[in-house]
Amino acid sequence: MNAPRMISFWLIIFLSAHAFAIDPNKTITQYAHTVWRTRDGFFNGTPRAITQTADGYIWIATHNDLFQFDGVRLMKWAPPAGSELPSSTINALLGSTDGSLWIGTDSGLARWNHGQLTLSKDSQGRITSIIERKNGEIWFSRIQHFQRYGPVCRVLGDR
């Protein structure tokens, strides 16, 4: 590489790096920040579960609502027309490595993936937690209605 090209290269590197740096004269309070709080009336209750899906969305469940946050906007989520969650009461969420959102409700388990809501068969009961193992298996715990304890279950396909 000849000398003028080398000088141009380093000038571009140093000047572009400086151009995108944070202004050291600004305090943290001068940057934009938005807060959504229960007391402001946005949520209908305290958040019960939170997760992030592989596409970057953050999902927040309150007692009867599910919200999707894209980094700028917080939007209330609703299932597509003709489908619904097993119950409006959401207890657990999991963003799995395949990009799915698993939703544990008071009456069963649902999966939101690529714009489709699928209900898991044989998952009746109150879903209390959902996890994903390193091998991709989805496990959840549930409590049958009017019982104190319930089984731990593994999802196999849609069952």
PDB file of C-alpha atoms in Angstrom:
ATOM      1  CA  MET A   1       0.000   0.000   0.000  1.00  0.00           C
ATOM      2  CA  ASN A   2       1.450   3.391  -0.931  1.00  0.00           C
ATOM      3  CA  ALA A   3       1.881   6.257   1.579  1.00  0.00           C
ATOM      4  CA  PRO A   4      -1.073   8.494   0.490  1.00  0.00           C
ATOM      5  CA  ARG A   5      -3.464   5.540   0.640  1.00  0.00           C
ATOM      6  CA  MET A   6      -2.134   4.541   4.039  1.00  0.00           C
ATOM      7  CA  ILE A   7      -2.593   8.072   5.411  1.00  0.00           C
ATOM      8  CA  SER A   8      -6.129   8.230   3.964  1.00  0.00           C
ATOM      9  CA  PHE A   9      -6.952   4.861   5.482  1.00  0.00           C
ATOM     10  CA  TRP A  10      -5.863   5.893   8.995  1.00  0.00           C
ATOM     11  CA  LEU A  11      -7.598   9.289   8.748  1.00  0.00           C
ATOM     12  CA  ILE A  12     -10.871   7.572   7.836  1.00  0.00           C
ATOM     13  CA  ILE A  13     -10.501   5.114  10.716  1.00  0.00           C
ATOM     14  CA  PHE A  14      -9.715   7.758  13.346  1.00  0.00           C
ATOM     15  CA  LEU A  15     -12.218  10.360  12.156  1.00  0.00           C
ATOM     16  CA  SER A  16     -15.112   7.924  11.723  1.00  0.00           C
ATOM     17  CA  ALA A  17     -14.500   6.378  15.147  1.00  0.00           C
ATOM     18  CA  HIS A  18     -14.581   9.814  16.733  1.00  0.00           C
ATOM     19  CA  ALA A  19     -17.702  10.866  14.803  1.00  0.00           C
ATOM     20  CA  PHE A  20     -19.810   8.055  16.310  1.00  0.00           C
ATOM     21  CA  ALA A  21     -18.594   8.388  19.892  1.00  0.00           C
ATOM     22  CA  ILE A  22     -20.998   9.430  22.655  1.00  0.00           C
ATOM     23  CA  ASP A  23     -20.830  13.111  23.509  1.00  0.00           C
ATOM     24  CA  PRO A  24     -18.793  13.268  26.753  1.00  0.00           C
ATOM     25  CA  ASN A  25     -20.422  16.586  27.673  1.00  0.00           C
ATOM     26  CA  LYS A  26     -23.913  15.071  28.004  1.00  0.00           C
ATOM     27  CA  THR A  27     -25.164  13.579  31.246  1.00  0.00           C
ATOM     28  CA  ILE A  28     -27.251  10.406  31.333  1.00  0.00           C
ATOM     29  CA  THR A  29     -30.387  12.481  32.041  1.00  0.00           C
ATOM     30  CA  GLN A  30     -30.062  14.230  28.674  1.00  0.00           C
ATOM     31  CA  TYR A  31     -30.722  11.044  26.719  1.00  0.00           C
ATOM     32  CA  ALA A  32     -34.260   9.928  25.844  1.00  0.00           C
ATOM     33  CA  HIS A  33     -35.823   7.466  28.254  1.00  0.00           C
ATOM     34  CA  THR A  34     -39.390   6.201  28.511  1.00  0.00           C
ATOM     35  CA  VAL A  35     -40.911   4.339  31.435  1.00  0.00           C
ATOM     36  CA  TRP A  36     -44.111   2.287  31.442  1.00  0.00           C
ATOM     37  CA  ARG A  37     -45.370   1.884  34.987  1.00  0.00           C
ATOM     38  CA  THR A  38     -48.354   0.210  36.619  1.00  0.00           C
ATOM     39  CA  ARG A  39     -49.237   3.365  38.529  1.00  0.00           C
ATOM     40  CA  ASP A  40     -49.426   5.311  35.250  1.00  0.00           C
ATOM     41  CA  GLY A  41     -52.187   2.991  34.104  1.00  0.00           C
ATOM     42  CA  PHE A  42     -50.397   1.323  31.203  1.00  0.00           C
ATOM     43  CA  PHE A  43     -50.238  -2.157  32.683  1.00  0.00           C
ATOM     44  CA  ASN A  44     -53.363  -3.656  34.225  1.00  0.00           C
ATOM     45  CA  GLY A  45     -51.225  -5.142  36.978  1.00  0.00           C
ATOM     46  CA  THR A  46     -47.739  -6.051  38.016  1.00  0.00           C
ATOM     47  CA  PRO A  47     -45.718  -7.931  35.388  1.00  0.00           C
ATOM     48  CA  ARG A  48     -45.729 -11.665  36.160  1.00  0.00           C
ATOM     49  CA  ALA A  49     -43.259 -12.949  33.566  1.00  0.00           C
ATOM     50  CA  ILE A  50     -40.725 -11.532  31.138  1.00  0.00           C
ATOM     51  CA  THR A  51     -38.619 -13.093  28.378  1.00  0.00           C
ATOM     52  CA  GLN A  52     -36.820 -12.227  25.161  1.00  0.00           C
ATOM     53  CA  THR A  53     -37.251 -14.113  21.893  1.00  0.00           C
ATOM     54  CA  ALA A  54     -34.469 -14.763  19.374  1.00  0.00           C
ATOM     55  CA  ASP A  55     -35.740 -11.938  17.135  1.00  0.00           C
ATOM     56  CA  GLY A  56     -34.944  -9.421  19.904  1.00  0.00           C
ATOM     57  CA  TYR A  57     -38.473  -8.722  21.123  1.00  0.00           C
ATOM     58  CA  ILE A  58     -39.014  -8.516  24.858  1.00  0.00           C
ATOM     59  CA  TRP A  59     -42.319 -10.005  26.049  1.00  0.00           C
ATOM     60  CA  ILE A  60     -43.993  -8.955  29.291  1.00  0.00           C
ATOM     61  CA  ALA A  61     -47.002 -10.753  30.780  1.00  0.00           C
ATOM     62  CA  THR A  62     -49.306  -9.158  33.304  1.00  0.00           C
ATOM     63  CA  HIS A  63     -52.316 -10.841  34.910  1.00  0.00           C
ATOM     64  CA  ASN A  64     -54.498 -10.672  31.778  1.00  0.00           C
ATOM     65  CA  ASP A  65     -52.352  -9.130  29.044  1.00  0.00           C
ATOM     66  CA  LEU A  66     -49.247  -9.834  26.997  1.00  0.00           C
ATOM     67  CA  PHE A  67     -47.056  -6.998  25.720  1.00  0.00           C
ATOM     68  CA  GLN A  68     -44.371  -6.965  23.036  1.00  0.00           C
ATOM     69  CA  PHE A  69     -41.508  -4.455  23.263  1.00  0.00           C
ATOM     70  CA  ASP A  70     -39.364  -3.794  20.187  1.00  0.00           C
ATOM     71  CA  GLY A  71     -36.878  -1.448  21.867  1.00  0.00           C
ATOM     72  CA  VAL A  72     -38.939   1.665  21.131  1.00  0.00           C
ATOM     73  CA  ARG A  73     -42.638   0.814  21.338  1.00  0.00           C
ATOM     74  CA  LEU A  74     -44.527  -1.279  23.856  1.00  0.00           C
ATOM     75  CA  MET A  75     -47.558  -2.864  22.179  1.00  0.00           C
ATOM     76  CA  LYS A  76     -50.342  -5.018  23.561  1.00  0.00           C
ATOM     77  CA  TRP A  77     -50.311  -8.416  21.832  1.00  0.00           C
ATOM     78  CA  ALA A  78     -53.445 -10.221  20.753  1.00  0.00           C
ATOM     79  CA  PRO A  79     -53.713 -13.667  19.146  1.00  0.00           C
ATOM     80  CA  PRO A  80     -54.676 -13.735  15.472  1.00  0.00           C
ATOM     81  CA  ALA A  81     -58.343 -13.806  14.552  1.00  0.00           C
ATOM     82  CA  GLY A  82     -59.879 -17.215  15.113  1.00  0.00           C
ATOM     83  CA  SER A  83     -57.425 -18.334  17.794  1.00  0.00           C
ATOM     84  CA  GLU A  84     -57.059 -17.669  21.486  1.00  0.00           C
ATOM     85  CA  LEU A  85     -54.882 -18.568  24.440  1.00  0.00           C
ATOM     86  CA  PRO A  86     -56.111 -21.371  26.725  1.00  0.00           C
ATOM     87  CA  SER A  87     -56.708 -18.698  29.391  1.00  0.00           C
ATOM     88  CA  SER A  88     -56.232 -14.946  29.596  1.00  0.00           C
ATOM     89  CA  THR A  89     -54.243 -15.395  32.822  1.00  0.00           C
ATOM     90  CA  ILE A  90     -50.559 -15.760  31.901  1.00  0.00           C
ATOM     91  CA  ASN A  91     -48.154 -17.177  34.504  1.00  0.00           C
ATOM     92  CA  ALA A  92     -44.965 -18.036  32.595  1.00  0.00           C
ATOM     93  CA  LEU A  93     -43.100 -17.119  29.401  1.00  0.00           C
ATOM     94  CA  LEU A  94     -40.119 -18.600  27.591  1.00  0.00           C
ATOM     95  CA  GLY A  95     -38.313 -17.370  24.499  1.00  0.00           C
ATOM     96  CA  SER A  96     -36.812 -20.579  23.083  1.00  0.00           C
ATOM     97  CA  THR A  97     -33.736 -20.863  20.892  1.00  0.00           C
ATOM     98  CA  ASP A  98     -35.842 -21.736  17.826  1.00  0.00           C
ATOM     99  CA  GLY A  99     -37.490 -18.289  18.050  1.00  0.00           C
ATOM    100  CA  SER A 100     -40.764 -19.485  19.570  1.00  0.00           C
ATOM    101  CA  LEU A 101     -42.535 -17.792  22.443  1.00  0.00           C
ATOM    102  CA  TRP A 102     -43.967 -20.300  24.926  1.00  0.00           C
ATOM    103  CA  ILE A 103     -46.892 -18.980  26.962  1.00  0.00           C
ATOM    104  CA  GLY A 104     -47.996 -20.700  30.155  1.00  0.00           C
ATOM    105  CA  THR A 105     -51.527 -19.852  31.245  1.00  0.00           C
ATOM    106  CA  ASP A 106     -53.947 -20.924  33.957  1.00  0.00           C
ATOM    107  CA  SER A 107     -55.457 -23.496  31.573  1.00  0.00           C
ATOM    108  CA  GLY A 108     -52.557 -24.791  29.491  1.00  0.00           C
ATOM    109  CA  LEU A 109     -49.532 -24.118  27.326  1.00  0.00           C
ATOM    110  CA  ALA A 110     -49.377 -22.273  23.997  1.00  0.00           C
ATOM    111  CA  ARG A 111     -46.633 -21.592  21.462  1.00  0.00           C
ATOM    112  CA  TRP A 112     -46.397 -18.464  19.300  1.00  0.00           C
ATOM    113  CA  ASN A 113     -44.132 -19.062  16.305  1.00  0.00           C
ATOM    114  CA  HIS A 114     -43.983 -17.392  12.873  1.00  0.00           C
ATOM    115  CA  GLY A 115     -47.368 -15.730  13.364  1.00  0.00           C
ATOM    116  CA  GLN A 116     -49.170 -18.912  14.417  1.00  0.00           C
ATOM    117  CA  LEU A 117     -50.538 -19.784  17.823  1.00  0.00           C
ATOM    118  CA  THR A 118     -50.472 -23.500  18.656  1.00  0.00           C
ATOM    119  CA  LEU A 119     -52.019 -24.979  21.794  1.00  0.00           C
ATOM    120  CA  SER A 120     -50.222 -27.923  23.376  1.00  0.00           C
ATOM    121  CA  LYS A 121     -52.467 -30.926  23.822  1.00  0.00           C
ATOM    122  CA  ASP A 122     -52.535 -32.567  27.245  1.00  0.00           C
ATOM    123  CA  SER A 123     -51.215 -29.467  28.991  1.00  0.00           C
ATOM    124  CA  GLN A 124     -54.366 -28.648  30.928  1.00  0.00           C
ATOM    125  CA  GLY A 125     -53.859 -27.076  34.315  1.00  0.00           C
ATOM    126  CA  ARG A 126     -52.051 -24.037  35.591  1.00  0.00           C
ATOM    127  CA  ILE A 127     -48.615 -23.735  33.983  1.00  0.00           C
ATOM    128  CA  THR A 128     -46.232 -22.386  36.619  1.00  0.00           C
ATOM    129  CA  SER A 129     -42.867 -22.408  34.833  1.00  0.00           C
ATOM    130  CA  ILE A 130     -41.291 -23.228  31.459  1.00  0.00           C
ATOM    131  CA  ILE A 131     -37.645 -24.030  30.715  1.00  0.00           C
ATOM    132  CA  GLU A 132     -35.563 -25.114  27.737  1.00  0.00           C
ATOM    133  CA  ARG A 133     -32.749 -27.620  28.097  1.00  0.00           C
ATOM    134  CA  LYS A 134     -29.498 -27.281  26.166  1.00  0.00           C
ATOM    135  CA  ASN A 135     -30.697 -29.937  23.728  1.00  0.00           C
ATOM    136  CA  GLY A 136     -33.787 -27.829  22.868  1.00  0.00           C
ATOM    137  CA  GLU A 137     -36.329 -29.824  24.891  1.00  0.00           C
ATOM    138  CA  ILE A 138     -39.090 -27.728  26.437  1.00  0.00           C
ATOM    139  CA  TRP A 139     -40.195 -28.684  29.955  1.00  0.00           C
ATOM    140  CA  PHE A 140     -42.916 -27.128  32.061  1.00  0.00           C
ATOM    141  CA  SER A 141     -44.513 -27.597  35.439  1.00  0.00           C
ATOM    142  CA  ARG A 142     -48.232 -27.550  35.945  1.00  0.00           C
ATOM    143  CA  ILE A 143     -50.714 -27.775  38.744  1.00  0.00           C
ATOM    144  CA  GLN A 144     -54.053 -29.437  38.102  1.00  0.00           C
ATOM    145  CA  HIS A 145     -56.964 -27.398  39.348  1.00  0.00           C
ATOM    146  CA  PHE A 146     -57.642 -27.849  43.081  1.00  0.00           C
ATOM    147  CA  GLN A 147     -54.269 -29.558  43.717  1.00  0.00           C
ATOM    148  CA  ARG A 148     -51.205 -28.197  45.488  1.00  0.00           C
ATOM    149  CA  TYR A 149     -48.597 -29.947  43.334  1.00  0.00           C
ATOM    150  CA  GLY A 150     -48.447 -31.158  39.789  1.00  0.00           C
ATOM    151  CA  PRO A 151     -46.194 -33.002  37.382  1.00  0.00           C
ATOM    152  CA  VAL A 152     -43.204 -31.759  35.440  1.00  0.00           C
ATOM    153  CA  CYS A 153     -43.824 -32.398  31.740  1.00  0.00           C
ATOM    154  CA  ARG A 154     -41.824 -32.447  28.503  1.00  0.00           C
ATOM    155  CA  VAL A 155     -43.230 -31.162  25.231  1.00  0.00           C
ATOM    156  CA  LEU A 156     -43.160 -33.730  22.413  1.00  0.00           C
ATOM    157  CA  GLY A 157     -44.382 -32.223  19.153  1.00  0.00           C
ATOM    158  CA  ASP A 158     -47.779 -30.733  19.941  1.00  0.00           C
ATOM    159  CA  ARG A 159     -48.284 -32.957  23.027  1.00  0.00           C
TER     160      ARG A 159
END
